[in-house]
mmCIF file of C-alpha atoms in Angstrom:
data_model
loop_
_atom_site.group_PDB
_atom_site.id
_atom_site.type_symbol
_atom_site.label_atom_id
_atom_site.label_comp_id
_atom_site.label_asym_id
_atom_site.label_seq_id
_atom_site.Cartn_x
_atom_site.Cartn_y
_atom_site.Cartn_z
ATOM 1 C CA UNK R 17 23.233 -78.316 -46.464
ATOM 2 C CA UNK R 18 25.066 -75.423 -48.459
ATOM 3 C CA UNK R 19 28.782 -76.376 -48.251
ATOM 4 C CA UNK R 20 32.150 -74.546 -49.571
ATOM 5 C CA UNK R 21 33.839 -75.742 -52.566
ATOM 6 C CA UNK R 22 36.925 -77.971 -51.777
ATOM 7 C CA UNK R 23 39.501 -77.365 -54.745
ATOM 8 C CA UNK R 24 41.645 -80.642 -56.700
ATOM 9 C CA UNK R 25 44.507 -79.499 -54.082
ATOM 10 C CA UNK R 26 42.685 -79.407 -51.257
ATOM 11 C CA UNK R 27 41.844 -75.590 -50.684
ATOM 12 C CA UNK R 28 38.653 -75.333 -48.598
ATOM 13 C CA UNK R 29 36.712 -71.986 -49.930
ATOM 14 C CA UNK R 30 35.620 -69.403 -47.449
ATOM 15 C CA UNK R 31 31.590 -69.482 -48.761
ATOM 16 C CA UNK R 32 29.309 -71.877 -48.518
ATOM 17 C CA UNK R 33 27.613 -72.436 -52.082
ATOM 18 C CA UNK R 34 23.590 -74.118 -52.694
ATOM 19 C CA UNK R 35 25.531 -76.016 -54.944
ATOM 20 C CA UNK R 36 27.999 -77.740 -53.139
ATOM 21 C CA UNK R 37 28.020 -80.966 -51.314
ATOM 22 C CA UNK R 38 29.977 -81.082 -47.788
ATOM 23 C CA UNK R 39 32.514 -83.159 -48.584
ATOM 24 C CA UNK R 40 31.706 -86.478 -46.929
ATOM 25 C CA UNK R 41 28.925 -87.015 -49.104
ATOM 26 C CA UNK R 42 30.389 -85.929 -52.903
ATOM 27 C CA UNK R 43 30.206 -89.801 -54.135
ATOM 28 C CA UNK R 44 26.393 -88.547 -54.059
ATOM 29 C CA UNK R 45 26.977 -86.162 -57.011
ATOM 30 C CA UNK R 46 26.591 -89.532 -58.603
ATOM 31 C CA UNK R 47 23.234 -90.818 -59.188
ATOM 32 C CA UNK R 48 22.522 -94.149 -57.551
ATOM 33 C CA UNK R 49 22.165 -95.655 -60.770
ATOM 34 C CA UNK R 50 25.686 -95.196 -61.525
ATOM 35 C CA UNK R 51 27.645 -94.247 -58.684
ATOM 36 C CA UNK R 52 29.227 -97.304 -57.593
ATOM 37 C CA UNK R 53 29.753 -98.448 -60.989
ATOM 38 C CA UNK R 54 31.417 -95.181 -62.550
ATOM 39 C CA UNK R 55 33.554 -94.728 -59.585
ATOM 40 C CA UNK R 56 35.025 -98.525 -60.404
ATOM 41 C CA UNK R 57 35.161 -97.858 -63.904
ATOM 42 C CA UNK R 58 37.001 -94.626 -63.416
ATOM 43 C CA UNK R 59 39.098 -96.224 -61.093
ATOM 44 C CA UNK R 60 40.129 -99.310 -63.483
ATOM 45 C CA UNK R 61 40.330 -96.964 -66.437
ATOM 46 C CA UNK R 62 42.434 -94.567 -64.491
ATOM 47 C CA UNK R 63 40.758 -91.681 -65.029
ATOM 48 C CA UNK R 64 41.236 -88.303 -62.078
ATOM 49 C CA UNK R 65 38.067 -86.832 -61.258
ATOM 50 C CA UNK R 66 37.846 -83.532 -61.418
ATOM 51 C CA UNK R 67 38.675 -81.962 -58.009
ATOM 52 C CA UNK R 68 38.294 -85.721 -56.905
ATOM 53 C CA UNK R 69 37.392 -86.964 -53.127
ATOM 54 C CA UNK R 70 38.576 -89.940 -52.054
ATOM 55 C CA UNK R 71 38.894 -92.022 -55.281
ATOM 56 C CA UNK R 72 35.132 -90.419 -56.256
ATOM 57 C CA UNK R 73 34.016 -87.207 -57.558
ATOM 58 C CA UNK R 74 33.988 -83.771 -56.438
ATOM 59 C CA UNK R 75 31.461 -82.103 -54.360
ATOM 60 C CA UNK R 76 30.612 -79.340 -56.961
ATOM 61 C CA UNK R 77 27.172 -80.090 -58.085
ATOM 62 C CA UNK R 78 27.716 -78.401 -61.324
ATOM 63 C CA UNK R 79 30.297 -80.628 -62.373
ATOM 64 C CA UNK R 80 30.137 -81.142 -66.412
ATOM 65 C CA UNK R 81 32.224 -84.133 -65.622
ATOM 66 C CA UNK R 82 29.689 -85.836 -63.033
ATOM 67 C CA UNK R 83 27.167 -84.175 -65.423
ATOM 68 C CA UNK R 84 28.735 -86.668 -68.415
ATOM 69 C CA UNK R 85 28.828 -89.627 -66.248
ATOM 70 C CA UNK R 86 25.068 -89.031 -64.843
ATOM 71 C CA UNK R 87 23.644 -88.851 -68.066
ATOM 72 C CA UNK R 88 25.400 -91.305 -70.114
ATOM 73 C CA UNK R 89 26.612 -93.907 -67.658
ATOM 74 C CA UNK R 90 24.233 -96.759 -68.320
ATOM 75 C CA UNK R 91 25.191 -96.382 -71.602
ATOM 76 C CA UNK R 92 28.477 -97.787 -71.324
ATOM 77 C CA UNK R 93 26.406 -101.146 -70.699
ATOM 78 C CA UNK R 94 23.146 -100.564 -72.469
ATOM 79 C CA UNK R 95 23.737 -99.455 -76.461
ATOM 80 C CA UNK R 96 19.754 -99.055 -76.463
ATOM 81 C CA UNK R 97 20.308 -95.794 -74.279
ATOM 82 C CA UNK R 98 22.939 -94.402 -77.135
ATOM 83 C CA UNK R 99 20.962 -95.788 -80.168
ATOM 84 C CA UNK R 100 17.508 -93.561 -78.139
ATOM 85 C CA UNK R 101 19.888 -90.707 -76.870
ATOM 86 C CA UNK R 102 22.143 -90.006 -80.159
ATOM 87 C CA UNK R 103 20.125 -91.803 -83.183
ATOM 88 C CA UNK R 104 17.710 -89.239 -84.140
ATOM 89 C CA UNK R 105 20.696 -86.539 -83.860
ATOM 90 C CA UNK R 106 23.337 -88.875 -85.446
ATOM 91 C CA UNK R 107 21.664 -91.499 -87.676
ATOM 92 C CA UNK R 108 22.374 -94.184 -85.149
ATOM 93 C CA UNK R 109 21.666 -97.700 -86.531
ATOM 94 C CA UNK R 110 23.852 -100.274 -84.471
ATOM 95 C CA UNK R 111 26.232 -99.718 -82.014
ATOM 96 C CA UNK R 112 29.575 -101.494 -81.422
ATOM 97 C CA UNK R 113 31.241 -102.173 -78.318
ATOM 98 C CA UNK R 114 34.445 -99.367 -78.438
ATOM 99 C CA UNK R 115 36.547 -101.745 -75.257
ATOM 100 C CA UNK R 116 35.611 -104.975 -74.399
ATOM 101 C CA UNK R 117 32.746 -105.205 -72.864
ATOM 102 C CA UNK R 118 31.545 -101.745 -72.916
ATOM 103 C CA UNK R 119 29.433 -99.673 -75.411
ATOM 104 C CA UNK R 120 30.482 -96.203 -74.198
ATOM 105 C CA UNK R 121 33.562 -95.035 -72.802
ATOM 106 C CA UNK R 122 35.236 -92.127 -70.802
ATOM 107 C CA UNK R 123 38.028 -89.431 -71.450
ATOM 108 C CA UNK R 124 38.484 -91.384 -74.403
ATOM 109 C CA UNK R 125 42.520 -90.738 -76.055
ATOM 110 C CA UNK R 126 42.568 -93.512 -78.189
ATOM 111 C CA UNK R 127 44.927 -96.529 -78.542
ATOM 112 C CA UNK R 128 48.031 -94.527 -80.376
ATOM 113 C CA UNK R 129 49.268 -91.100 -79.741
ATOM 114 C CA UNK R 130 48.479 -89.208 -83.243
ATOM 115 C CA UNK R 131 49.029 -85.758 -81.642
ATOM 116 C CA UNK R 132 52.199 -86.482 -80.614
ATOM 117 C CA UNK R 133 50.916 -86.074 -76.542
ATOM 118 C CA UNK R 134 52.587 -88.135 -75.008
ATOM 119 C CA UNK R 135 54.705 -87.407 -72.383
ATOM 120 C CA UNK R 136 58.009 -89.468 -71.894
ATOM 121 C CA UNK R 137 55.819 -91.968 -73.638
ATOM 122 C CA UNK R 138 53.073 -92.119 -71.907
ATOM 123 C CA UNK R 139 49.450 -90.708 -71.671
ATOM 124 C CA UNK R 140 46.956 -90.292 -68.796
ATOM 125 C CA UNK R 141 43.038 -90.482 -69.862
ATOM 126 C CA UNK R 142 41.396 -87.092 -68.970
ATOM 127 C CA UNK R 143 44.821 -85.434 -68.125
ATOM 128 C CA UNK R 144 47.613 -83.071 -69.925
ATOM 129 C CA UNK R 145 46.082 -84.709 -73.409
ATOM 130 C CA UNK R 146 43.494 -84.904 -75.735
ATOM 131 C CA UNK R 147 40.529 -86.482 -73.915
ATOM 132 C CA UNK R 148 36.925 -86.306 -75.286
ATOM 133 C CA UNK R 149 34.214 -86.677 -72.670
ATOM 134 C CA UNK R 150 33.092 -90.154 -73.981
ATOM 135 C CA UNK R 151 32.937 -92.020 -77.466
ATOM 136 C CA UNK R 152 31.337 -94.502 -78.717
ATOM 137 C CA UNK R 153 31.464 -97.065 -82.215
ATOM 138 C CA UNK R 154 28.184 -97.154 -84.669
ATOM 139 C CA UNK R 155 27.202 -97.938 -88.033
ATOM 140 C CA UNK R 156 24.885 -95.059 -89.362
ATOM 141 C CA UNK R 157 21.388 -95.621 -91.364
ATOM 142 C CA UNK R 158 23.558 -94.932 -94.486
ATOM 143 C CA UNK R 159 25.838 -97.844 -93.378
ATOM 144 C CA UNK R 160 29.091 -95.834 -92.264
ATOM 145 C CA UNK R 161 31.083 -97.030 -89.367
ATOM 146 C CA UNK R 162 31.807 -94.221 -87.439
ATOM 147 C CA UNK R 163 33.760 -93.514 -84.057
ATOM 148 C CA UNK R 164 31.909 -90.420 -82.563
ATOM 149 C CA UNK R 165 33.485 -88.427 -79.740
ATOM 150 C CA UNK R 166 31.704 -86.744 -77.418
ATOM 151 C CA UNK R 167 32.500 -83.450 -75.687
ATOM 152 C CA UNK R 168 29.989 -82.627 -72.915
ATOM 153 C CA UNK R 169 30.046 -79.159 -71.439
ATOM 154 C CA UNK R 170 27.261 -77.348 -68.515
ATOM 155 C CA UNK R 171 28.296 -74.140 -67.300
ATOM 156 C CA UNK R 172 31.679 -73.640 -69.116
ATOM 157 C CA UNK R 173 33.111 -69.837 -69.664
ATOM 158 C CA UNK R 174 36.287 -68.545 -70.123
ATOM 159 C CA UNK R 175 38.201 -65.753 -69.782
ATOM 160 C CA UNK R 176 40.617 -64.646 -72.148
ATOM 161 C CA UNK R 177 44.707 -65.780 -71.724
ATOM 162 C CA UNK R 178 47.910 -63.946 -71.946
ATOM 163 C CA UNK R 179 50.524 -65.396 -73.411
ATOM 164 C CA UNK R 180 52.171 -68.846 -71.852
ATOM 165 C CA UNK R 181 55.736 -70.354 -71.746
ATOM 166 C CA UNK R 182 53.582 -73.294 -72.926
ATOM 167 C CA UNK R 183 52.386 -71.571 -76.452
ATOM 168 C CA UNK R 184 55.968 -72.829 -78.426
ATOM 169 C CA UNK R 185 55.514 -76.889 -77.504
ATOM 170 C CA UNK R 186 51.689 -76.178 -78.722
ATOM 171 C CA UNK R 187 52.479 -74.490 -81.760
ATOM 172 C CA UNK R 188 55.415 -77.233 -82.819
ATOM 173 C CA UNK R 189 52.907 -79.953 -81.762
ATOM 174 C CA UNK R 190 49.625 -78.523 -84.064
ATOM 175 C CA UNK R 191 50.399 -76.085 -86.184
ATOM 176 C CA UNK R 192 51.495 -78.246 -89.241
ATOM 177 C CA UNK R 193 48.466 -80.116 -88.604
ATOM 178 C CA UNK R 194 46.424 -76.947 -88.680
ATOM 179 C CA UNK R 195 47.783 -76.255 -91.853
ATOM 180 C CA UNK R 196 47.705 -79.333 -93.586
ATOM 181 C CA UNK R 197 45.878 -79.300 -97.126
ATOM 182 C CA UNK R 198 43.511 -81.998 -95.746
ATOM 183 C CA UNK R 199 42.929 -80.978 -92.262
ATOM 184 C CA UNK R 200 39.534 -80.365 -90.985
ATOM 185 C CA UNK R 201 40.302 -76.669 -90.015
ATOM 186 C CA UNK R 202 40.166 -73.481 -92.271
ATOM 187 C CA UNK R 203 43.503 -72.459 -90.117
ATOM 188 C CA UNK R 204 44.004 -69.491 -92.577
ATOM 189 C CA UNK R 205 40.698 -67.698 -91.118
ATOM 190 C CA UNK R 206 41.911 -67.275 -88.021
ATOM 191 C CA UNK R 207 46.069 -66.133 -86.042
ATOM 192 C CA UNK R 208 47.237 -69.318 -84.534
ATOM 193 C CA UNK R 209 47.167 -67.767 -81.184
ATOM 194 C CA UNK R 210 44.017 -66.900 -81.609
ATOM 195 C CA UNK R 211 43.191 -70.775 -81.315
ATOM 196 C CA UNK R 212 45.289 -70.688 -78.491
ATOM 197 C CA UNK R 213 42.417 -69.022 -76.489
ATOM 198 C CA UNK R 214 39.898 -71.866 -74.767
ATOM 199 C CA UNK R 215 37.335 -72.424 -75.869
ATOM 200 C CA UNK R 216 38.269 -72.394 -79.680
ATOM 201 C CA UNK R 217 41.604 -74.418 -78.825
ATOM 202 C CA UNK R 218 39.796 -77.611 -77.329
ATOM 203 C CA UNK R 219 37.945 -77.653 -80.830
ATOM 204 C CA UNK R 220 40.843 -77.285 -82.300
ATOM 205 C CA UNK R 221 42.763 -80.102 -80.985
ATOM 206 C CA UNK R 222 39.310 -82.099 -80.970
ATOM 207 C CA UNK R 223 39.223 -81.882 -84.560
ATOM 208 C CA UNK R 224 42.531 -82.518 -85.493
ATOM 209 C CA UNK R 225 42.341 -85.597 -82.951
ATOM 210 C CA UNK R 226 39.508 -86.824 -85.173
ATOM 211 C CA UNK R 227 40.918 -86.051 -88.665
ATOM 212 C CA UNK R 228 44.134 -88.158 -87.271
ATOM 213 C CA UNK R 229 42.030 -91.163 -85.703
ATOM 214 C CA UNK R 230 40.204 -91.325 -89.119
ATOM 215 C CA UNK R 231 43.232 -91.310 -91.380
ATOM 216 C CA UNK R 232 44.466 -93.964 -89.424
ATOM 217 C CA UNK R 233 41.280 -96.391 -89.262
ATOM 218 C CA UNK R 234 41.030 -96.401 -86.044
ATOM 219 C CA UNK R 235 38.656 -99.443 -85.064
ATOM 220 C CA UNK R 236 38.237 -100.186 -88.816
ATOM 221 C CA UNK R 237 35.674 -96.368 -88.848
ATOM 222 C CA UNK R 238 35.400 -94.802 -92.062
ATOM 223 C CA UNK R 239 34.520 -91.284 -90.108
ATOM 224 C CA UNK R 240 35.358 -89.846 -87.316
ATOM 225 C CA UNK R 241 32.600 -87.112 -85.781
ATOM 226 C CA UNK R 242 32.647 -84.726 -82.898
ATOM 227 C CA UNK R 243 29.667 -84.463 -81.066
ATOM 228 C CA UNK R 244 29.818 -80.879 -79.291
ATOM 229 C CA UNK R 245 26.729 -81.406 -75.704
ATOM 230 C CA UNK R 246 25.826 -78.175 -74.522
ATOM 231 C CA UNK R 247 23.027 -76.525 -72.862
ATOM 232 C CA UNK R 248 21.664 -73.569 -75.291
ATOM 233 C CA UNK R 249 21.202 -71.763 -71.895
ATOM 234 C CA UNK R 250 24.328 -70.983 -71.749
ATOM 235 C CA UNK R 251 25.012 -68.080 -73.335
ATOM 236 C CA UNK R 252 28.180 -66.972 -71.548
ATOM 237 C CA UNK R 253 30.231 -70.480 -73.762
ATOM 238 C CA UNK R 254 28.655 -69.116 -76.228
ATOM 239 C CA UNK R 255 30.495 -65.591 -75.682
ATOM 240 C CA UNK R 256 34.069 -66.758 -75.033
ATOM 241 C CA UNK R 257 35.239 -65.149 -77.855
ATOM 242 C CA UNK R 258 38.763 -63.139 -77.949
ATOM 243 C CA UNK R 259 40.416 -61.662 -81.200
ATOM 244 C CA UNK R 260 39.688 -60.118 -84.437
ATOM 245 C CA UNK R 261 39.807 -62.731 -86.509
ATOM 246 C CA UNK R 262 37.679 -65.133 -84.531
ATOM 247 C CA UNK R 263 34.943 -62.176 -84.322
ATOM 248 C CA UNK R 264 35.056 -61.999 -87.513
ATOM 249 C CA UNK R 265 33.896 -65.171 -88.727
ATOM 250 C CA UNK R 266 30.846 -64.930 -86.064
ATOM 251 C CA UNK R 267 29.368 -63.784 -82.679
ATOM 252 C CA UNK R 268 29.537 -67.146 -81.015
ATOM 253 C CA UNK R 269 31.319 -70.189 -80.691
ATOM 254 C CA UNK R 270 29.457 -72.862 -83.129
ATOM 255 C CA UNK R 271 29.139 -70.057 -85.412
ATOM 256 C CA UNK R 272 32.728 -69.460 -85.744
#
């Protein structure tokens, strides 16, 4: 039944959308084999779903989030899935567990603040921070222990952003990271508020999250890896491009 898409606050759209599920039956976005279980783990972990109903997720069927959760779930209790799913890709070996008891986790932030996120000292998973779809802990074939992050995206675009009473707490919080002689970003390529524009500033901040959790040895890793999920279908990610400089360096996103 074609349903109209019911916003985080509450708005009820006008249309009806194929893609929507009326709104008594969004904990269904969920396949069976993980509904129950990532709604409780979401709940003890803390994390919001996305345009959440009722403590479960939203009824947009095209949900990256619910995407995530579908497909990698089972994980966070089997690390046979991730050593099938990511090994060939990543040069899986063994996995780890990365919080007791589980293999996998969700909106992961990590156990210190090295972005300097926090608000009056404190952090939400998957909210006003840093959060990477889901990590996990392996050792490699070449025998590195690595922490990988995972961000998971379906039918992402954006649109470019004016300016933002936001942009001066964003540049005092990253820009000497950017610029550090050992950071993980050429931040010289490309105008700081070019990086400002999603969806170049996620990977931003994604990268200097890992550069930080690896300098600090977080769970004993010697590297810290990004693992960027997307469907090559989608061309219009791929497109979200805005300024010179980025254009410059390339005509999509994992080119630049």
């Amino acid at each position: 039944v074609d349903a109209p898409y019911i916003k985080a606050n509450g708005t009820i759209g006008k249309k009806a959308y194929s893609f929507c599920l009326p709104v008594d039956s969004a904990r269904k976005n969920l396949l069976p084999e993980v509904r129950d279980f990532g709604i409780d783990l979401f709940d003890n972990l803390k994390i919001p779903w996305h345009a959440g109903k009722e403590g479960g997720p939203g009824n947009h069927l095209l949900s990256s989030q619910v995407q995530c959760v579908n497909a990698l779930g089972q994980m966070v209790i089997d690390p046979q899935r991730i050593v099938a799913a990511f090994g060939p890709a990543l040069g899986t070996a063994s996995v780890h567990e990365i919080e007791e008891d589980r293999w996998l986790t969700f909106e992961y932030i990590g156990e210190n603040d090295v972005l300097g996120e926090a608000k009056n000292g404190v952090r939400r998973r998957g909210t006003q921070c840093t959060s990477v779809d889901a990590a996990f802990l392996h050792t490699t074939t070449d025998g590195v222990r690595e922490l990988v992050l995972v961000e998971w995206k379906y039918i992402e675009q954006y649109r470019k952003r004016g300016d933002d009473p936001g942009d001066a707490t964003r540049r005092a919080r990253y820009k000497h990271l950017l610029d550090a002689p050992d950071g993980p970003i050429h931040g010289d390529l490309v105008e700081f508020d070019e990086l400002l524009q999603e969806p170049l500033y996620q990977l931003m901040r994604q990268q200097l999250f890992a550069h930080e959790l690896e300098k600090a040895g977080a769970h004993g890793v010697d590297r810290v890896r990004v693992a960027h999920v997307l469907p090559p279908a989608n061309v219009g990610y791929q497109r979200s491009l805005y300024g010179s400089g980025a254009k410059a360096l390339g005509s999509t996103v994992d080119e630049v």
